[in-house]
Coordinates of C-alpha atoms in Angstrom, one line a residue:
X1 CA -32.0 -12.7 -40.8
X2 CA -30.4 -9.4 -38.8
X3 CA -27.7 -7.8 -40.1
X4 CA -25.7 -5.0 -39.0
X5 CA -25.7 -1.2 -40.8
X6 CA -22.4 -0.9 -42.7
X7 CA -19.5 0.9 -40.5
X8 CA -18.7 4.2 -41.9
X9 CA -16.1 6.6 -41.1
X10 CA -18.2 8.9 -38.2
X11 CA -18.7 5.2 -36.4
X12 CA -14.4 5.1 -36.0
X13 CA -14.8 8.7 -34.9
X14 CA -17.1 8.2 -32.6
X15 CA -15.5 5.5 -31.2
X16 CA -12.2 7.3 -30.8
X17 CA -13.7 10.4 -28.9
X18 CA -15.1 7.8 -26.5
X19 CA -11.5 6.7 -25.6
X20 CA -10.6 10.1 -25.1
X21 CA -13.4 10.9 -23.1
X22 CA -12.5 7.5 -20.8
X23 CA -8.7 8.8 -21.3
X24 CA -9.6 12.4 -19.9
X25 CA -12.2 10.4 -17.2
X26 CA -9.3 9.0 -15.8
X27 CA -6.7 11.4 -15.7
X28 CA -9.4 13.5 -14.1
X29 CA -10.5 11.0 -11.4
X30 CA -6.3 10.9 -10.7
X31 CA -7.2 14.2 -8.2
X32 CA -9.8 14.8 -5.7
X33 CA -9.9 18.2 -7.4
X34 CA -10.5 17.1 -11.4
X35 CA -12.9 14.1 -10.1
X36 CA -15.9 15.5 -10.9
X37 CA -15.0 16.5 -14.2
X38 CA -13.0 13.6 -14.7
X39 CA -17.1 11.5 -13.8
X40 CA -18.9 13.4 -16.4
X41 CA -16.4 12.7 -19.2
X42 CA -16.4 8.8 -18.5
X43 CA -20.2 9.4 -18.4
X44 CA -20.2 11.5 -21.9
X45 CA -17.8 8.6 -23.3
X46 CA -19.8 6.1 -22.2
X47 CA -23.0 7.6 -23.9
X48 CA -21.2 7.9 -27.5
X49 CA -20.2 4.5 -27.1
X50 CA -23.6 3.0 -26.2
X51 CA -25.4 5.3 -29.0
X52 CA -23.0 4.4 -31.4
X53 CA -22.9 0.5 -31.1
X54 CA -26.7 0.7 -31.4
X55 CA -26.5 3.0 -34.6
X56 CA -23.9 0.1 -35.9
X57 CA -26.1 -2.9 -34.5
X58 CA -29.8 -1.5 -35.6
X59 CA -31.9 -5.0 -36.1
X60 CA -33.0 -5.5 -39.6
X61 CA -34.8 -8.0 -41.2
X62 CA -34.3 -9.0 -44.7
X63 CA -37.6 -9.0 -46.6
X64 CA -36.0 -10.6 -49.9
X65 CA -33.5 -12.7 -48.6
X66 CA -30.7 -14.2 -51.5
X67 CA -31.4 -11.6 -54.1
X68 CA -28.0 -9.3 -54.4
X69 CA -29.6 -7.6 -57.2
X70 CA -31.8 -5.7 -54.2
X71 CA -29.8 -3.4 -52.2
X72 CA -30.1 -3.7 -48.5
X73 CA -32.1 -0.8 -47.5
X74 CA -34.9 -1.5 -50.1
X75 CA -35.3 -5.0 -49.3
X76 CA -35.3 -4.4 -45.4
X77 CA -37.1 -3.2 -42.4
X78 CA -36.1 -2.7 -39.1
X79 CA -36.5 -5.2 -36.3
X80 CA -39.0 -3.0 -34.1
X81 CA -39.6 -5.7 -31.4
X82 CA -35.8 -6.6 -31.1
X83 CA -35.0 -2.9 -31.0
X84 CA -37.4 -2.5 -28.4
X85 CA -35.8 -5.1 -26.3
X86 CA -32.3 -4.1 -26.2
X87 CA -34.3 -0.5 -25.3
X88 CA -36.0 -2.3 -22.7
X89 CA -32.9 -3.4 -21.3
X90 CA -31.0 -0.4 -21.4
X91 CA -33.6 1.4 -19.6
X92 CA -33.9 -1.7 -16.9
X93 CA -30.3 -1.2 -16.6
X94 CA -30.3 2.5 -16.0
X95 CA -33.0 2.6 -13.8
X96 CA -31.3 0.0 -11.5
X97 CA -28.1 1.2 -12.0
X98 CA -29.8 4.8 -10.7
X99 CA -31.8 3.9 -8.2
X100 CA -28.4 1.9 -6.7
X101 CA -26.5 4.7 -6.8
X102 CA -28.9 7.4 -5.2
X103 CA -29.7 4.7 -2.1
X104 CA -26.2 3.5 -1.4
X105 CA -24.4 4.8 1.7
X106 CA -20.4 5.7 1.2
X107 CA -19.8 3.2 3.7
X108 CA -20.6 0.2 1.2
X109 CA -19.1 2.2 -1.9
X110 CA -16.2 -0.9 -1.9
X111 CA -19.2 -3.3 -1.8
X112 CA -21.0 -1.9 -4.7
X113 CA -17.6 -1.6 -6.5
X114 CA -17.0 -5.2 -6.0
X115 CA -20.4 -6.1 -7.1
X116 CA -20.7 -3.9 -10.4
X117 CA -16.8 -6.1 -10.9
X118 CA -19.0 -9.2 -10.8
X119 CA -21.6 -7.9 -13.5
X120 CA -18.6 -7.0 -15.9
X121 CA -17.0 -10.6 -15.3
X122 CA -20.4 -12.4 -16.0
X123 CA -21.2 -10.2 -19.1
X124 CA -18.0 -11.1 -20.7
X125 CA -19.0 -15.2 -19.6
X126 CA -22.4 -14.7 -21.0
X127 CA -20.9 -12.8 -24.5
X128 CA -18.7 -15.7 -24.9
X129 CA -21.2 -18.5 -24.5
X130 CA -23.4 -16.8 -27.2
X131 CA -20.3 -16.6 -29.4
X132 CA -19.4 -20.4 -29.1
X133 CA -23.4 -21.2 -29.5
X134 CA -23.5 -18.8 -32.7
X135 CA -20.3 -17.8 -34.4
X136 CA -22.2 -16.5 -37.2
X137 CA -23.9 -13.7 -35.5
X138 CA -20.5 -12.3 -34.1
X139 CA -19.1 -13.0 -37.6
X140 CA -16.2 -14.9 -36.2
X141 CA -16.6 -18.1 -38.4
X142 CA -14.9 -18.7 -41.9
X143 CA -16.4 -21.7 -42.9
X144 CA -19.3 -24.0 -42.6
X145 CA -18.6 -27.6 -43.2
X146 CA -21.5 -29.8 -44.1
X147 CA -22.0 -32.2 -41.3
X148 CA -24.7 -34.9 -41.0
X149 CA -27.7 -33.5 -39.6
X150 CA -26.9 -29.8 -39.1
X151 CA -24.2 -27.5 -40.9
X152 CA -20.9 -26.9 -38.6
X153 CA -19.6 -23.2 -38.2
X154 CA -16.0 -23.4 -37.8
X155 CA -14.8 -20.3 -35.9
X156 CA -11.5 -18.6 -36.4
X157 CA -8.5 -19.6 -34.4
X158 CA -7.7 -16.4 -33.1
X159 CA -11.2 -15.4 -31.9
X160 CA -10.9 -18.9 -30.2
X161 CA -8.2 -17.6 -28.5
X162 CA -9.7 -14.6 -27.4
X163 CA -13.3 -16.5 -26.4
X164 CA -11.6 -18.8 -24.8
X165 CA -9.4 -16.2 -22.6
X166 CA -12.0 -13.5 -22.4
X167 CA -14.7 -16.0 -20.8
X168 CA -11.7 -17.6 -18.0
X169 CA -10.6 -13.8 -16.9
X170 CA -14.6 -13.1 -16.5
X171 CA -15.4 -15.9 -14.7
X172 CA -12.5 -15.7 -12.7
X173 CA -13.3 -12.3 -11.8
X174 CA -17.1 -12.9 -11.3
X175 CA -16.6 -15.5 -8.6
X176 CA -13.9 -13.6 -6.7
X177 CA -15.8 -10.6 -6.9
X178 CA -18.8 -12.2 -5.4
X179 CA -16.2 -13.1 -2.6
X180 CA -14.8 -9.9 -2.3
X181 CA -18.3 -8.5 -1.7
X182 CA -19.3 -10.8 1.1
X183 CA -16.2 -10.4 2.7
X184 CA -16.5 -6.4 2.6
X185 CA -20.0 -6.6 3.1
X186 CA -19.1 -8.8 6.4
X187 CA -21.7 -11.2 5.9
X188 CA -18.6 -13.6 5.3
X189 CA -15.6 -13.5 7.9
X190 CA -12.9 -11.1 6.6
X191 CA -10.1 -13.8 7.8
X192 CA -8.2 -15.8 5.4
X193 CA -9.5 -18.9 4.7
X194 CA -6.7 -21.3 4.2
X195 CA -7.0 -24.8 2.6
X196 CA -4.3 -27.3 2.5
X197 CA -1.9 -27.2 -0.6
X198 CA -3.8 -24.4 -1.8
X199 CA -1.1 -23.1 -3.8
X200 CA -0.6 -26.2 -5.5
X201 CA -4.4 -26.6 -6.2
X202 CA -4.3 -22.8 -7.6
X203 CA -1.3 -23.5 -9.8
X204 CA -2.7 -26.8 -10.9
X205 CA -6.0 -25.0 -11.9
X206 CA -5.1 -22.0 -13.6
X207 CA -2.2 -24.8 -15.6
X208 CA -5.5 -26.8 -16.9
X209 CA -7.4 -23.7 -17.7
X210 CA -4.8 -22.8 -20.3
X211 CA -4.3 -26.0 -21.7
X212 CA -8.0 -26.3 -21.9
X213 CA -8.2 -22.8 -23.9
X214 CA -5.3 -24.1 -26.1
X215 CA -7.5 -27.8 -27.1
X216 CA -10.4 -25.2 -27.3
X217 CA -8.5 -23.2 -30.0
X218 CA -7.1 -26.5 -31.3
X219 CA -10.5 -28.9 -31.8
X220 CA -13.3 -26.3 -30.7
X221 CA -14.7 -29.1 -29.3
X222 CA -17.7 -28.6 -26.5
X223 CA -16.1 -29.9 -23.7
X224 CA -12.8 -28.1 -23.1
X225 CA -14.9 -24.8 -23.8
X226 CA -17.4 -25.6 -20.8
X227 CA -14.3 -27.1 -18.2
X228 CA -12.8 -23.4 -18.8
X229 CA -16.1 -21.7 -17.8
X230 CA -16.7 -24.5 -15.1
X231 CA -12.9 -24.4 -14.0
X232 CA -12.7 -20.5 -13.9
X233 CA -15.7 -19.8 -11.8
X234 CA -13.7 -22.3 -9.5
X235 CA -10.9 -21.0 -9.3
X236 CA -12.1 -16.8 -8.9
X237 CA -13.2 -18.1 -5.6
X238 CA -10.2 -20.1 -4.4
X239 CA -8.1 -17.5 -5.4
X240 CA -9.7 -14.6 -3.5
X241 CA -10.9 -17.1 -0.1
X242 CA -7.7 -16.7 1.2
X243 CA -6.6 -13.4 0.9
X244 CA -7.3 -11.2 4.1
X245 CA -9.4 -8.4 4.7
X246 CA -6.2 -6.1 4.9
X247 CA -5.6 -6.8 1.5
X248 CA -9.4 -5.9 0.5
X249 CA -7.8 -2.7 -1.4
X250 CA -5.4 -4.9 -3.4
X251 CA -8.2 -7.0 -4.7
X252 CA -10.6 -5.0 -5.3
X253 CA -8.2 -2.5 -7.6
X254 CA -7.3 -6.5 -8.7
X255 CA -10.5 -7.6 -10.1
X256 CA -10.8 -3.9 -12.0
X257 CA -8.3 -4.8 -14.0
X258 CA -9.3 -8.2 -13.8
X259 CA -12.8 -6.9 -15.2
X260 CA -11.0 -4.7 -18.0
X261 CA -9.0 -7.2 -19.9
X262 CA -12.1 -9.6 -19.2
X263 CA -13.9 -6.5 -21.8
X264 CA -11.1 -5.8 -23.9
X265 CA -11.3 -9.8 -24.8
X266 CA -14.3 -9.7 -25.6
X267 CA -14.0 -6.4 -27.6
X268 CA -11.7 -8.6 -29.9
X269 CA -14.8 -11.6 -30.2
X270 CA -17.2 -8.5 -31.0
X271 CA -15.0 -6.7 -33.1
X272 CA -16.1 -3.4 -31.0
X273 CA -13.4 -0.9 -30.7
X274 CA -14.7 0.9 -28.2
X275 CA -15.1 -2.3 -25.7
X276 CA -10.8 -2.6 -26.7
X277 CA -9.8 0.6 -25.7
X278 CA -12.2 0.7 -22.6
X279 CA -11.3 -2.7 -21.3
X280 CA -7.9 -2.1 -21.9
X281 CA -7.9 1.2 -20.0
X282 CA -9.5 -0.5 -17.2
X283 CA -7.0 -3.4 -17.3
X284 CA -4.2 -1.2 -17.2
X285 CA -5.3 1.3 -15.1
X286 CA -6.2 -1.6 -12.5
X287 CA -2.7 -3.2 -13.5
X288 CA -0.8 -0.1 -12.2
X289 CA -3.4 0.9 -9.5
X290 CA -2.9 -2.8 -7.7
X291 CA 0.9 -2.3 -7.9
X292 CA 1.2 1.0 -6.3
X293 CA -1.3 -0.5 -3.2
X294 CA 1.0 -3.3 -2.9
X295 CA 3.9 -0.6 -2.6
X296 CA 2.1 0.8 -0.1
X297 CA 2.2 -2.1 2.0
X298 CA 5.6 -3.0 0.7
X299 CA 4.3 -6.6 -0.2
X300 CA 4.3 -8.0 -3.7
X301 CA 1.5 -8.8 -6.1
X302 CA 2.3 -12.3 -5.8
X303 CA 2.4 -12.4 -1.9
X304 CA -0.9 -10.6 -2.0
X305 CA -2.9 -13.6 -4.4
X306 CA -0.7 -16.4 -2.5
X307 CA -3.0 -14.8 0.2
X308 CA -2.8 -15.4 3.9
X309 CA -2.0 -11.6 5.2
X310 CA -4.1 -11.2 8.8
X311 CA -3.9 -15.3 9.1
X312 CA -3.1 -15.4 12.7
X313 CA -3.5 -13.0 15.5
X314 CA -0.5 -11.0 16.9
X315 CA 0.9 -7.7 18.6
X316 CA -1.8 -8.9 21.4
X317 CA -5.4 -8.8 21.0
X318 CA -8.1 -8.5 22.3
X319 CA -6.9 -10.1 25.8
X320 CA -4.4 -7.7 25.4
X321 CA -6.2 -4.4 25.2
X322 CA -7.5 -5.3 28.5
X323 CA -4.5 -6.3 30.5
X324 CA -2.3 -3.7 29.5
X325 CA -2.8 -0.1 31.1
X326 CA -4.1 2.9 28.6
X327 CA -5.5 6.6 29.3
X328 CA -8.8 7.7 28.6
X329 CA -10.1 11.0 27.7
X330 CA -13.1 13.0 27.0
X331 CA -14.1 15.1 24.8
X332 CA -13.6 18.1 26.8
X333 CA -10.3 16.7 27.0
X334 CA -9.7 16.4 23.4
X335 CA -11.1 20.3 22.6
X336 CA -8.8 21.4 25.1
X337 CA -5.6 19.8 23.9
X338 CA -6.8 20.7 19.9
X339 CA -7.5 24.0 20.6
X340 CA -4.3 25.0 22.6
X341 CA -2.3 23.4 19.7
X342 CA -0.5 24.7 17.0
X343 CA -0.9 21.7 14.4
X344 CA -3.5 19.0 14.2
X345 CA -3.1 15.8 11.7
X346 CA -5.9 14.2 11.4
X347 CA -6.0 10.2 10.4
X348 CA -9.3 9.1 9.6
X349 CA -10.0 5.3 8.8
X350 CA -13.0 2.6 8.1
X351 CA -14.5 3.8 11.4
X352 CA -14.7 7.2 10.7
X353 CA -16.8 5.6 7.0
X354 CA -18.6 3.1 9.5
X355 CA -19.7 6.2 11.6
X356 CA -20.9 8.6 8.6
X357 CA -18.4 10.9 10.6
X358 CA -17.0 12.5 7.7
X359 CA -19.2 16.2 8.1
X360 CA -18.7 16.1 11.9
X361 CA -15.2 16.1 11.4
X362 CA -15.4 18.6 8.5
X363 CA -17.1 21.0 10.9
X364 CA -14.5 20.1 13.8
X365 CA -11.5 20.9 11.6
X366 CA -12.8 24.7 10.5
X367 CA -13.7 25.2 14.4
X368 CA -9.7 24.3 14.8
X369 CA -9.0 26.8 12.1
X370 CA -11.0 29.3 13.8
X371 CA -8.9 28.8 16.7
X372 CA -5.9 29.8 14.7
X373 CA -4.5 25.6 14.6
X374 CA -3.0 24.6 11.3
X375 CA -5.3 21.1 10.5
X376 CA -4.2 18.7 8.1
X377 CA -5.5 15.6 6.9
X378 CA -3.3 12.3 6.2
X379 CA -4.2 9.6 3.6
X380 CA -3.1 6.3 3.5
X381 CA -3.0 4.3 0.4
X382 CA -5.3 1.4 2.0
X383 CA -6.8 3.1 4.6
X384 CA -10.4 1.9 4.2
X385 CA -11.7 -1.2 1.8
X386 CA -10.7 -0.2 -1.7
X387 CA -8.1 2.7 -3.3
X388 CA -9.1 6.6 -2.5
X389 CA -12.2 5.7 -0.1
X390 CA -11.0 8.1 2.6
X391 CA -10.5 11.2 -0.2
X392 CA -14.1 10.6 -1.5
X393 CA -15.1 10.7 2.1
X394 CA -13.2 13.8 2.8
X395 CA -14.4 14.8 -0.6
X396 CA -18.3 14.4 0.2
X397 CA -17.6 16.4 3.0
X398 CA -16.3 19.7 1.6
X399 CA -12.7 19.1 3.1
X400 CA -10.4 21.1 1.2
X401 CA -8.3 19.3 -1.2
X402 CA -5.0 21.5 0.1
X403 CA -5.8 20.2 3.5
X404 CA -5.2 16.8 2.4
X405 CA -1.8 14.7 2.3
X406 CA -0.8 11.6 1.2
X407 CA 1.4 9.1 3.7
X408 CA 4.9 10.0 1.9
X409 CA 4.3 14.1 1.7
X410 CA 3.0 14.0 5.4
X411 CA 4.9 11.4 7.1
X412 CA 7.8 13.3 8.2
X413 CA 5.8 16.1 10.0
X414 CA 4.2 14.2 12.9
X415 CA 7.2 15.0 14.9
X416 CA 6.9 18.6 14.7
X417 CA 2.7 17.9 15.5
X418 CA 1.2 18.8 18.5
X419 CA -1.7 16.2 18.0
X420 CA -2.5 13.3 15.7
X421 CA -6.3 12.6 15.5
X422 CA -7.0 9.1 14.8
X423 CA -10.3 8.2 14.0
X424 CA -10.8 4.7 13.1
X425 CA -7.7 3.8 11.5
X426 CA -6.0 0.9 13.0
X427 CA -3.7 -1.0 10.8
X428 CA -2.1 2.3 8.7
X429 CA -1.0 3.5 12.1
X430 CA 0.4 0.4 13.9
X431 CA 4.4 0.6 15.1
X432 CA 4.3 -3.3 14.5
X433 CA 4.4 -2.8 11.0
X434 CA 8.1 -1.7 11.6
X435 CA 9.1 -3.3 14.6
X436 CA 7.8 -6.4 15.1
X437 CA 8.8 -9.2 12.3
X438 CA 6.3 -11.5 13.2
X439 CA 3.2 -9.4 13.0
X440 CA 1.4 -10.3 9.9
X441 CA 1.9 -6.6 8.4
X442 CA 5.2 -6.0 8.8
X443 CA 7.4 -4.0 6.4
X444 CA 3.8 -2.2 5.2
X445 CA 4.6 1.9 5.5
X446 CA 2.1 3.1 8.3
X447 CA 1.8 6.9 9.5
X448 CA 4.0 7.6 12.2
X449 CA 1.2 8.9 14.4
X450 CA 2.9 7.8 17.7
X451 CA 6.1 10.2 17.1
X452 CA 3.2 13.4 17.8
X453 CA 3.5 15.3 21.0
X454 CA -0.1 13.6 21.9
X455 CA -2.4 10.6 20.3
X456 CA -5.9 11.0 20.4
X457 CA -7.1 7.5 18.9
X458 CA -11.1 7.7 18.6
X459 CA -12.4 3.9 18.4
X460 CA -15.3 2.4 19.6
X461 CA -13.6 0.1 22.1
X462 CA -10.7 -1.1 23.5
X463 CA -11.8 -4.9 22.7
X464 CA -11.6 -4.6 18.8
X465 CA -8.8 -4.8 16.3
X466 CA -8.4 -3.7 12.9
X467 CA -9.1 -5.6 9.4
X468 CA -5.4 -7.5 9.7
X469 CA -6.7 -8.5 13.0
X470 CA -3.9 -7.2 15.4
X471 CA -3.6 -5.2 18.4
X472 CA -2.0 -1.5 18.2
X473 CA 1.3 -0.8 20.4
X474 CA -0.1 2.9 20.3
X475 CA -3.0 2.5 22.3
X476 CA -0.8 1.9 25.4
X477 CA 2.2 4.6 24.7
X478 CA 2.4 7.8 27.7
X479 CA 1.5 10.3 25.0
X480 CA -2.1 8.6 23.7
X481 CA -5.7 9.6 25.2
X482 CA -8.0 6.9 24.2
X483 CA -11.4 8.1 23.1
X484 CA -13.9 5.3 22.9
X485 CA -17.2 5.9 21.7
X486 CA -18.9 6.5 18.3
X487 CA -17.3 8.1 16.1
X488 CA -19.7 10.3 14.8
X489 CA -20.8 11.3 18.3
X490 CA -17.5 12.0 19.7
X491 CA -16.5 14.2 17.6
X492 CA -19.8 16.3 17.3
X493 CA -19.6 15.9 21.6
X494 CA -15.8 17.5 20.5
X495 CA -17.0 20.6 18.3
X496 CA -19.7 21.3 21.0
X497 CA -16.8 21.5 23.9
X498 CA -15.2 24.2 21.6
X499 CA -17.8 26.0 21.7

C-alpha cells in the first residue's frame, strides 16, 4: 500500500514560487533581451516543482496495515525500488532531453518544438488511462460498491469531467503534433491535404467526442472512455492534415496551448497545483500567441483550423519564374550597392535558417556599419516555421537587439531605404498578399520590400516558391537584383567583396 506524505504549508509555497518563476519565465522570454533570464527562471521553476511533487509523492509501504492506533511514520518504510524508478526515469528523461538539445541544429528548433508538444499530449493520455484503470491511487473515487467478483470504484463526477476532457485535448494534440512535425520536418508534403466534406467529418467528430465525455461522466462505463481516446487521436490528425505549411506558425503556437490545457486538466485529476498553473500558463499563453499570428496574416483562428491556406498554386510558379525576365547580380554587385548606401533593411527568412547563414550575415551587417550604412533587421510575425524563429536566429548570432524591428515599427521605412536584403523570405514579402484576391495569402501584412530604392532577394533558385507555394511579383520588378545561390555562401562571397 503507497501512500503519499501529508501536504504541509512549505509544499503550497513551493508550489506558488514555481508559478512565479514560470510567470517571470515568460514575461522574460517576451524580449530577445530578457530571454535568457526569462530560460533559467522556467528552468528554476521547473526544478521546485519536480522536487517538490516527489517530496509530496515519496513511496511508502505500510508495514502494519489497518491499525490506526500506529502513526504512519512508525509503521512505514520507504519504497526504495519504486523511488528508484521514478529516479531512473527522471534521469532517462534528462539525459535524452540533454543530449537532444545539445545535438539539434536551429534549423529543426520548430521540429523539436512540435515533437516535445507530442510528449506533453501523450503524457496527459497516458495519466488519464491510469486514472480510469485506478481511481484510488489518484484519490479521485468516493465510493466502492460491492460488485460480484471484484469491488467497483466509483469516481467523482467532476474528475470524470476533467479525465475525460484532459485525455481528448492530449490526444488531439499528440496526433496533430506528430503531423505537424512530419510536415516541418518535410518528410511529409507541406501542402494541404484536403478530403471531401472534411469540415463536416471534423464537426461531426469533435460533436461525438463530447457527447462521449458527457456518457463517460454520466455511466463511467468502459466504452465511451476508450471511443474518446480512440476518436481524439483521430481527429488531431484530420484536423492538422489540411492546414498548409504557411500556417505551420499558427499551429504549432496552436498545439502549445493545445498541450497546456491538456496539463492543467490533468493537474485537476492529480490534484497538483503546480501542473494547474503551468498548463494553464501554457494554454493561455498559446491562446493569445495563436491569435496575434493569425493577426499577422489577417486570417482568423477559425479559417486557420478549417485549413486549406497554400491549396492551389497562384501568382505564377514555377513556369513562371522562368518565362518572365529578372536581373541577376553578383556579389560584387551586391557589396557595391550596400556599401554606397545610406540604409540597409535586411529580411531574413527559412532560407537564411536552412543555410546556417545567421553569423555570415551577422558579420556582413558590422562590415556595413563600418562603412558608415545604418543596417536594420525586419521581423515578420511568421517568418520561418513557428513564432520568434528568426529573433532566436538573429539572437544566436550576436545581432543587436536595437537592430531588430518588428513588421509594424519597420514597415513604413522601406521607402526612404536604399536597399532591402532579402534572404530567404518569400511569402512575408510578396505584393500578392495585397493585390491579388485570388492568391491564397491575400489580406496577410507582408514587408513592403519592393517600395526600396533596390531589392536584393538572395534565394537559391529561381525555380522554387515559398511554403504557401506561390510565385513572388518582386522577383521580376526594375529595382530587384536576383542573387541565386546558397545563402550562407553568398553572403560570406558578399563580406569578402567588401573587403
Amino acid at each position: 500500500m503507497h501512500e503519499a506524505a501529508p501536504v504541509n504549508p512549505w509544499v503550497a509555497l513551493a508550489y506558488l514560487v514555481a508559478g512565479v518563476c514560470f510567470i517571470l519565465a515568460l514575461r522574460g522570454l517576451s524580449s530577445p533581451a530578457t530571454s535568457r533570464r526569462g530560460n533559467r527562471l522556467g528552468m528554476i521553476g521547473m526544478a521546485i516543482a519536480v522536487l517538490t511533487t516527489i517530496y509530496t509523492h515519496i513511496p511508502v509501504i505500510d508495514l502494519s496495515p489497518g491499525d490506526p492506533t500506529v502513526p504512519l511514520y512508525d509503521r512505514a518504510t520507504f519504497d526504495w525500488a519504486t523511488l528508484g524508478e521514478i529516479l531512473a526515469a527522471i534521469g532517462i528523461g534528462a539525459v535524452i532531453g540533454l543530449t537532444t538539445a545539445k545535438r539539434i541544429a536551429m534549423t529543426a528548433m520548430p521540429q523539436l518544438v512540435a515533437a516535445f508538444h507530442s510528449l506533453v499530449g501523450l503524457a496527459a493520455v497516458l495519466v488519464g488511462i491510469a486514472a480510469y484503470l485506478n481511481p484510488a491511487a489518484f484519490g479521485i473515487s468516493s465510493l466502492v460498491v460491492p460488485m460480484i467478483g471484484q469491488p467497483f470504484q466509483v469516481i467523482n463526477p467532476v474528475s470524470k469531467v476533467e479525465m475525460g476532457l484532459g485525455v481528448a485535448i492530449g490526444a488531439i494534440t499528440f496526433s496533430g503534433s506528430i503531423i505537424a512535425f512530419l510536415k516541418l520536418n518535410g518528410s511529409m508534403s507541406g501542402k494541404p491535404i484536403l478530403l471531401p466534406g472534411r469540415h463536416v467529418i471534423n464537426l461531426a467528430t469533435l460533436a461525438a467526442i463530447l457527447l462521449l465525455v458527457a456518457q463517460f461522466a454520466h455511466t463511467q462505463d468502459a466504452w465511451p472512455f476508450w471511443a474518446v481516446v480512440v476518436l481524439s487521436f483521430v481527429i488531431g490528425f484530420l484536423l492538422i492534415i489540411p492546414i498548409g505549411g504557411a500556417d505551420m506558425p499558427v499551429v504549432v503556437s496552436m498545439l502549445n496551448s493545445y498541450s497546456g490545457w491538456a496539463a492543467a486538466a490533468m493537474g485537476f485529476t492529480l490534484g497538483n497545483t503546480a501542473m494547474i498553473i503551468t498548463g494553464a500558463l501554457v494554454g493561455s499563453s498559446g491562446a493569445i500567441l495563436s491569435y496575434i499570428m493569425c493577426r499577422a496574416m489577417n486570417r482568423s483562428f477559425i479559417s486557420v483550423i478549417a485549413g486549406g491556406f497554400g491549396a492551389t498554386d497562384s501568382g505564377g510558379g514555377g513556369a513562371a519564374a522562368i518565362d518572365r525576365p529578372w536581373k541577376r547580380g553578383s556579389a560584387e554587385d551586391a557589396a557595391f550597392l550596400m556599401q554606397q548606401a545610406e540604409q540597409v533593411i535586411i529580411v531574413p527568412g527559412y532560407g537564411m535558417a536552412v543555410a546556417q547563414a545567421q553569423h555570415a550575415l551577422r558579420e556582413m551587417g558590422d562590415k556595413l556599419k563600418e562603412h558608415g550604412v545604418r543596417v536594420k533587421y525586419a521581423i515578420h510575425p511568421v517568418a520561418g516555421r513557428m513564432p520568434g524563429h528568426m529573433n532566436v536566429l538573429l539572437a544566436e548570432a550576436n545581432v543587436p537587439y536595437d537592430d531588430v524591428f518588428e513588421l509594424e515599427d519597420i514597415n513604413s521605412e522601406f521607402a526612404q531605404t536604399d536597399v532591402a536584403f532579402v534572404i530567404g523570405a518569400n511569402d512575408v514579402t510578396n505584393p500578392a498578399a495585397k493585390t491579388d484576391k485570388s492568391s491564397p495569402i491575400y489580406g496577410m501584412p507582408v514587408l513592403d520590400v519592393e517600395k526600396a530604392k533596390t531589392v536584393l532577394f538572395l534565394k537559391r533558385s529561381m525555380g522554387g516558391v515559398g511554403y504557401a507555394g506561390v510565385d513572388n511579383e518582386v522577383f521580376y520588378r526594375d529595382n530587384t537584383m536576383m542573387l541565386l545561390a546558397d545563402a550562407k555562401k553568398m553572403v560570406e562571397e558578399i563580406v569578402k567583396a567588401m573587403d
